[in-house]
PDB file of C-alpha atoms in Angstrom:
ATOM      1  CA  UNK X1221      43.656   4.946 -66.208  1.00  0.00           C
ATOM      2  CA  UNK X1222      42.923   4.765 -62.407  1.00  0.00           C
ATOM      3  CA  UNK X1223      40.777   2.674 -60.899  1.00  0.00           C
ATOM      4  CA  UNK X1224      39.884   4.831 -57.794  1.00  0.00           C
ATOM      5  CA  UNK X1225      36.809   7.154 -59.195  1.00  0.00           C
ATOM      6  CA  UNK X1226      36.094  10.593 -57.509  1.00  0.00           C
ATOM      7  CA  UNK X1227      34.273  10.361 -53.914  1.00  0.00           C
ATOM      8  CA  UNK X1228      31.049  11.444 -54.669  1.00  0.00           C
ATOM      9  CA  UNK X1229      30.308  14.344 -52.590  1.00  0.00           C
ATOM     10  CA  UNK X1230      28.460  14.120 -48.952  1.00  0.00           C
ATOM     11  CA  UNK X1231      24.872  14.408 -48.427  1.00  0.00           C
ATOM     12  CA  UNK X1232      24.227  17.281 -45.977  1.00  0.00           C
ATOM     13  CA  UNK X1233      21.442  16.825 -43.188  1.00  0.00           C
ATOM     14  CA  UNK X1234      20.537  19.928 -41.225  1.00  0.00           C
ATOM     15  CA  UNK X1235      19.419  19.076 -37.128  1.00  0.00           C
ATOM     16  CA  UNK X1236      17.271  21.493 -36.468  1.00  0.00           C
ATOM     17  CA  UNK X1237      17.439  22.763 -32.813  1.00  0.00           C
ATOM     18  CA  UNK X1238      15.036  21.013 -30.384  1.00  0.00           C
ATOM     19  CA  UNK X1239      15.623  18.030 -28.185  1.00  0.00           C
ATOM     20  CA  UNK X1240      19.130  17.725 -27.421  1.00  0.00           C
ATOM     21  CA  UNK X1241      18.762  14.284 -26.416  1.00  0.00           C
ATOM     22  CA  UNK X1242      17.704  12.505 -29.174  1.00  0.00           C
ATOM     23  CA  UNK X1243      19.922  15.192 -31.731  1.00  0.00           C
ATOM     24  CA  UNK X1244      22.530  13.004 -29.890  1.00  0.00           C
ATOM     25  CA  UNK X1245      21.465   9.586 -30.839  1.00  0.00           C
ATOM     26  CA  UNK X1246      20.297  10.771 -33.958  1.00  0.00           C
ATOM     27  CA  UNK X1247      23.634  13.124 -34.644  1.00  0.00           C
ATOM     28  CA  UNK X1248      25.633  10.006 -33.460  1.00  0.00           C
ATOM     29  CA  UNK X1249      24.384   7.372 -36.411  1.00  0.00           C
ATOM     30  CA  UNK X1250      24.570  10.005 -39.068  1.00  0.00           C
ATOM     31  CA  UNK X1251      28.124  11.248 -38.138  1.00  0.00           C
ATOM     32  CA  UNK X1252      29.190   7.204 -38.727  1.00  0.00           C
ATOM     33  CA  UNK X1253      27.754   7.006 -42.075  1.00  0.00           C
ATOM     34  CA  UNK X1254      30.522   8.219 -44.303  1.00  0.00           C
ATOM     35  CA  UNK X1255      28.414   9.709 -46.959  1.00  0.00           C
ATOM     36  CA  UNK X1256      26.573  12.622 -44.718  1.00  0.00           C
ATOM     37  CA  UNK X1257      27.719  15.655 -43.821  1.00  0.00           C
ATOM     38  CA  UNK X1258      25.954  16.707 -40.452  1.00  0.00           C
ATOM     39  CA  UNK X1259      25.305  20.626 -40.028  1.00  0.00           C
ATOM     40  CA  UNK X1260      24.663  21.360 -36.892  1.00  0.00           C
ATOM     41  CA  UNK X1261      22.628  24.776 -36.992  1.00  0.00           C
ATOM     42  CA  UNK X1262      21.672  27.388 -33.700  1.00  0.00           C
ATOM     43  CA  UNK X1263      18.421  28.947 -35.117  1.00  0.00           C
ATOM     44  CA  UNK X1264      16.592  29.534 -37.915  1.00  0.00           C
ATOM     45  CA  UNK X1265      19.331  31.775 -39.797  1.00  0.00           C
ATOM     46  CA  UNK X1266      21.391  28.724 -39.936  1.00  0.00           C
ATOM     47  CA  UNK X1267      19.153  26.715 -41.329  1.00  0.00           C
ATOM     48  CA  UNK X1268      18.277  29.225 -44.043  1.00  0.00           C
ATOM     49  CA  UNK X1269      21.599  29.803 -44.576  1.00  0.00           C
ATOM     50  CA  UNK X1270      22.717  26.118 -45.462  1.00  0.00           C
ATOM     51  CA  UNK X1271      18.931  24.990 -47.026  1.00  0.00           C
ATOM     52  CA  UNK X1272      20.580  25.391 -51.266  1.00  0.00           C
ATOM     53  CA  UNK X1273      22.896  22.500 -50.275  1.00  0.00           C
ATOM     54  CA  UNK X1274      20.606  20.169 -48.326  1.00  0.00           C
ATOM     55  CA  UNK X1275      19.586  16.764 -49.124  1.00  0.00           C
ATOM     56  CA  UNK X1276      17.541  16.033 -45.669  1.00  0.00           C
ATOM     57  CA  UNK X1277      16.219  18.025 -42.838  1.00  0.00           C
ATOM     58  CA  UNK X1278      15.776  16.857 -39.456  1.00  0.00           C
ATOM     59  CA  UNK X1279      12.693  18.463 -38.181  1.00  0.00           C
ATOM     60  CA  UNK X1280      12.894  18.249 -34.360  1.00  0.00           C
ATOM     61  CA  UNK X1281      12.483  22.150 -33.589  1.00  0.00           C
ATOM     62  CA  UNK X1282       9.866  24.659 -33.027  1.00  0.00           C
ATOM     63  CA  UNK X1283      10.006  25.751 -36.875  1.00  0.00           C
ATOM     64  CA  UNK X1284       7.775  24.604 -39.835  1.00  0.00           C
ATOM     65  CA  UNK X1285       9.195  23.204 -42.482  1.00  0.00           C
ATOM     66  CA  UNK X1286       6.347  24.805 -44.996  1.00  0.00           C
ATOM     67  CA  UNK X1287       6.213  25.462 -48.961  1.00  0.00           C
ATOM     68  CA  UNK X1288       8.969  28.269 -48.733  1.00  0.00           C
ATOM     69  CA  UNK X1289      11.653  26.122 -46.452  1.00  0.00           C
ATOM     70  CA  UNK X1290      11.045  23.286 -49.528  1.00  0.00           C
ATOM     71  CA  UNK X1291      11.113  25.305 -52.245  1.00  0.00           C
ATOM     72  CA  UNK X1292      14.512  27.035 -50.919  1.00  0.00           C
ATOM     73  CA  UNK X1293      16.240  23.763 -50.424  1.00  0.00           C
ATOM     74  CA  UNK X1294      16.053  22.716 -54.345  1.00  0.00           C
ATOM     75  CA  UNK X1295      18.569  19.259 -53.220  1.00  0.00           C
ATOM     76  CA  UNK X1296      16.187  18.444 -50.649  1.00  0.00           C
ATOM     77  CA  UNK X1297      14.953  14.460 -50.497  1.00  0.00           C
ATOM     78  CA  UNK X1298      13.987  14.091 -47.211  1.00  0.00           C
ATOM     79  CA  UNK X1299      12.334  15.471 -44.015  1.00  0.00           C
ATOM     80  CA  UNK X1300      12.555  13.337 -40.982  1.00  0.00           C
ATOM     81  CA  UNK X1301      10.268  14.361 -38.267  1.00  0.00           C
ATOM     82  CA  UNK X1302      10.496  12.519 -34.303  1.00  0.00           C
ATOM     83  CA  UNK X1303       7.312  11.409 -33.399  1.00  0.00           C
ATOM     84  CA  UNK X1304       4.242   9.830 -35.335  1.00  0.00           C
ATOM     85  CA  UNK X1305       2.427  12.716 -36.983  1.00  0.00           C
ATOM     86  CA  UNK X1306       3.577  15.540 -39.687  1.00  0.00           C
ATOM     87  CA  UNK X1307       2.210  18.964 -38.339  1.00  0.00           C
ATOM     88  CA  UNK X1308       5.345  20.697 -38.704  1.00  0.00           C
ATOM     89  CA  UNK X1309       5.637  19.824 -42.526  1.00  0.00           C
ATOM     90  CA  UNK X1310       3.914  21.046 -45.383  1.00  0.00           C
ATOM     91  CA  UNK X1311       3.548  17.240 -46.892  1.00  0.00           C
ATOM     92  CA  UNK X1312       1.771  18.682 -50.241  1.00  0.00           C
ATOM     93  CA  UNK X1313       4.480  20.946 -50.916  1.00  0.00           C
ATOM     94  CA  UNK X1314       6.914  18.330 -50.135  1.00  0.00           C
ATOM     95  CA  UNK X1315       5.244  15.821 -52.385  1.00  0.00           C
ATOM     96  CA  UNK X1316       5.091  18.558 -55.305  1.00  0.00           C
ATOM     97  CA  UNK X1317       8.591  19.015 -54.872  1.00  0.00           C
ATOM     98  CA  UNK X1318       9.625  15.613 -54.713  1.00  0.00           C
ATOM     99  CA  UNK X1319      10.484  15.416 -51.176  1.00  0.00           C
ATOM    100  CA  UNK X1320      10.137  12.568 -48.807  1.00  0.00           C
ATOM    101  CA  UNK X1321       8.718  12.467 -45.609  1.00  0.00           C
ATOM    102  CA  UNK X1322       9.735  10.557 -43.000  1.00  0.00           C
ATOM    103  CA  UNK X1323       8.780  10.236 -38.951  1.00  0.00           C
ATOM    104  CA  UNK X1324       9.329   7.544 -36.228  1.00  0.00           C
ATOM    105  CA  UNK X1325       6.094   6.600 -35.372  1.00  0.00           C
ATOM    106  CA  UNK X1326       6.014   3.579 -33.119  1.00  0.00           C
ATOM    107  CA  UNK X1327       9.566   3.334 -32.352  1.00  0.00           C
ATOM    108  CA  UNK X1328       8.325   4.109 -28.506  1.00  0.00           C
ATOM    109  CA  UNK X1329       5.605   1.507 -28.435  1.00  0.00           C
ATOM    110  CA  UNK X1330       7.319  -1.343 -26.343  1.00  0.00           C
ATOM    111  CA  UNK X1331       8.377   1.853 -23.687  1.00  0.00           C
ATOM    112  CA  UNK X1332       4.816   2.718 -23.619  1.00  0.00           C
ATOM    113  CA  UNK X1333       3.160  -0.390 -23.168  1.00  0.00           C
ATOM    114  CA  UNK X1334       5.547  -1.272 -20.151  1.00  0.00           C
ATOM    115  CA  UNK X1335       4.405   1.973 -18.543  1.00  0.00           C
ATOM    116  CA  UNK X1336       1.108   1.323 -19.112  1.00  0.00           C
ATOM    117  CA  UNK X1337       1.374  -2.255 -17.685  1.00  0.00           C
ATOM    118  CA  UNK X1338       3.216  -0.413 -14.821  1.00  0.00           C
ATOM    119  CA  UNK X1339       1.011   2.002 -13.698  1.00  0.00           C
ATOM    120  CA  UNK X1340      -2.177  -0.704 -14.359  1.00  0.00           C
ATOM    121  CA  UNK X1341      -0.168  -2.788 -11.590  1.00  0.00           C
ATOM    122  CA  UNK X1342       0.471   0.713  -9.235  1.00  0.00           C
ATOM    123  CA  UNK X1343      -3.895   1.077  -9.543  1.00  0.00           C
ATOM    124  CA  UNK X1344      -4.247  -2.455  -8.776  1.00  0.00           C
ATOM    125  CA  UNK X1345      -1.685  -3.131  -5.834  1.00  0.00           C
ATOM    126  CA  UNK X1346      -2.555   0.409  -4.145  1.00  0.00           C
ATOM    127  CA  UNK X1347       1.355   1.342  -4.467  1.00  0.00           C
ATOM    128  CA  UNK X1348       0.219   5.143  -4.219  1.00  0.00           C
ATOM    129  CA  UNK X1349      -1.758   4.497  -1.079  1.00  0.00           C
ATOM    130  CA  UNK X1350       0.580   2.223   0.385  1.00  0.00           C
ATOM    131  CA  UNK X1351       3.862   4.463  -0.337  1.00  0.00           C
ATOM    132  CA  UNK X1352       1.995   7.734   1.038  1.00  0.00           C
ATOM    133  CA  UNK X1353       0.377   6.308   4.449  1.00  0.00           C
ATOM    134  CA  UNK X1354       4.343   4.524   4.632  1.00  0.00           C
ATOM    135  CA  UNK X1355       5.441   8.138   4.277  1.00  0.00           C
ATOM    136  CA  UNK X1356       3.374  10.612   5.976  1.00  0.00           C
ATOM    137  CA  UNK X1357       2.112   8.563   8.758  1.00  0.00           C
ATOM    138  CA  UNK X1358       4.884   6.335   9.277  1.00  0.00           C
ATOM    139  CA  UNK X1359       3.359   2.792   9.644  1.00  0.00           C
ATOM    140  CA  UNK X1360       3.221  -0.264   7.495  1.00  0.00           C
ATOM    141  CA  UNK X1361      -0.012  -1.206   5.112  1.00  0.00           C
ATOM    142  CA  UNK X1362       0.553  -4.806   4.152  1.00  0.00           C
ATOM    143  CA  UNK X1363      -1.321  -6.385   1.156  1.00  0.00           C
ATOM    144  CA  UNK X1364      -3.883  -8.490   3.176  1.00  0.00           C
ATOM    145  CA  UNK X1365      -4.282  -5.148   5.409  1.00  0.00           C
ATOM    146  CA  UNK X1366      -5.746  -3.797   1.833  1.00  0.00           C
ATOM    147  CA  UNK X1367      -7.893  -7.075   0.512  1.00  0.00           C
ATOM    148  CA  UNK X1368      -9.223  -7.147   4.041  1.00  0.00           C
ATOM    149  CA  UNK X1369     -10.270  -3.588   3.955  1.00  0.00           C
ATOM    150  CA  UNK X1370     -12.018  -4.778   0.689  1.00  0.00           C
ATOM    151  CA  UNK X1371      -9.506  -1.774  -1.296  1.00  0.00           C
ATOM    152  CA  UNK X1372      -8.058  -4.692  -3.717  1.00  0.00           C
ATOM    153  CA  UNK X1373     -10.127  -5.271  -7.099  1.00  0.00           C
ATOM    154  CA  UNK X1374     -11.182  -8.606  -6.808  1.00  0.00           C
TER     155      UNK X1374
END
């Protein structure tokens, strides 16, 4: 008797169309795992087409993934929507049908608080000001030209 037992067969997650960007990160992890088939679908026909043999859904497109999408995709586990909220998924069908649901929320947070620290520093140091009177009127605002205008927070 051999030892080697039959490859169980690959999981397949649909991508639906949406950001192409982050289909590429996401596309990129799933195509290394060696148990996931990727299908890469164009529209909504595609995704109808393959949802009988599904076991996930990536939700990153304009469609809803409601109670007939679910019900459709009898295999389905999972529904992983970008972002932090779940408006594109019917969650009680998905939890009557045994489906999991997924999303990214926070996984932008350290991005957003830099940006936030940035643009707190850009109010604070005048860089708007400084950068259009530099550009449109062609002479030089330095700092202490600011805090002795009294334009600084103090």
């Amino acid at each position: 008797m051999s030892d080697a037992s039959p490859a169980s067969p690959r999981k397949r997650v649909f991508m639906v169309p949406g950001l192409r960007a982050m289909h590429r990160g996401v596309s990129k992890v799933l195509d290394a795992a060696e148990d996931i088939e990727v299908v890469h679908g164009v529209d909504e026909r595609d995704l109808d087409a393959a949802l009988p043999g599904l076991a996930a859904i990536y939700a990153a497109g304009p469609r809803r993934i409601d109670r007939a999408t679910i019900a459709a995709a009898p295999q389905l586990e999972v529904v992983f929507v970008r972002g932090s909220g779940f408006e594109d998924v019917d969650v009680e069908a998905a939890t009557e049908h045994g489906v999991a649901c997924v999303n990214s929320a926070g996984v932008n947070a350290a991005p957003v608080a830099d940006e936030a620290v940035g643009l707190m520093l850009s109010l604070a140091l005048q860089i708007g000001h400084v950068d259009r009177t530099m550009h449109r009127e062609k002479r030089w605002i330095a700092f202490a030209d600011l805090v002795a205008a009294g334009r600084t927070p103090r």
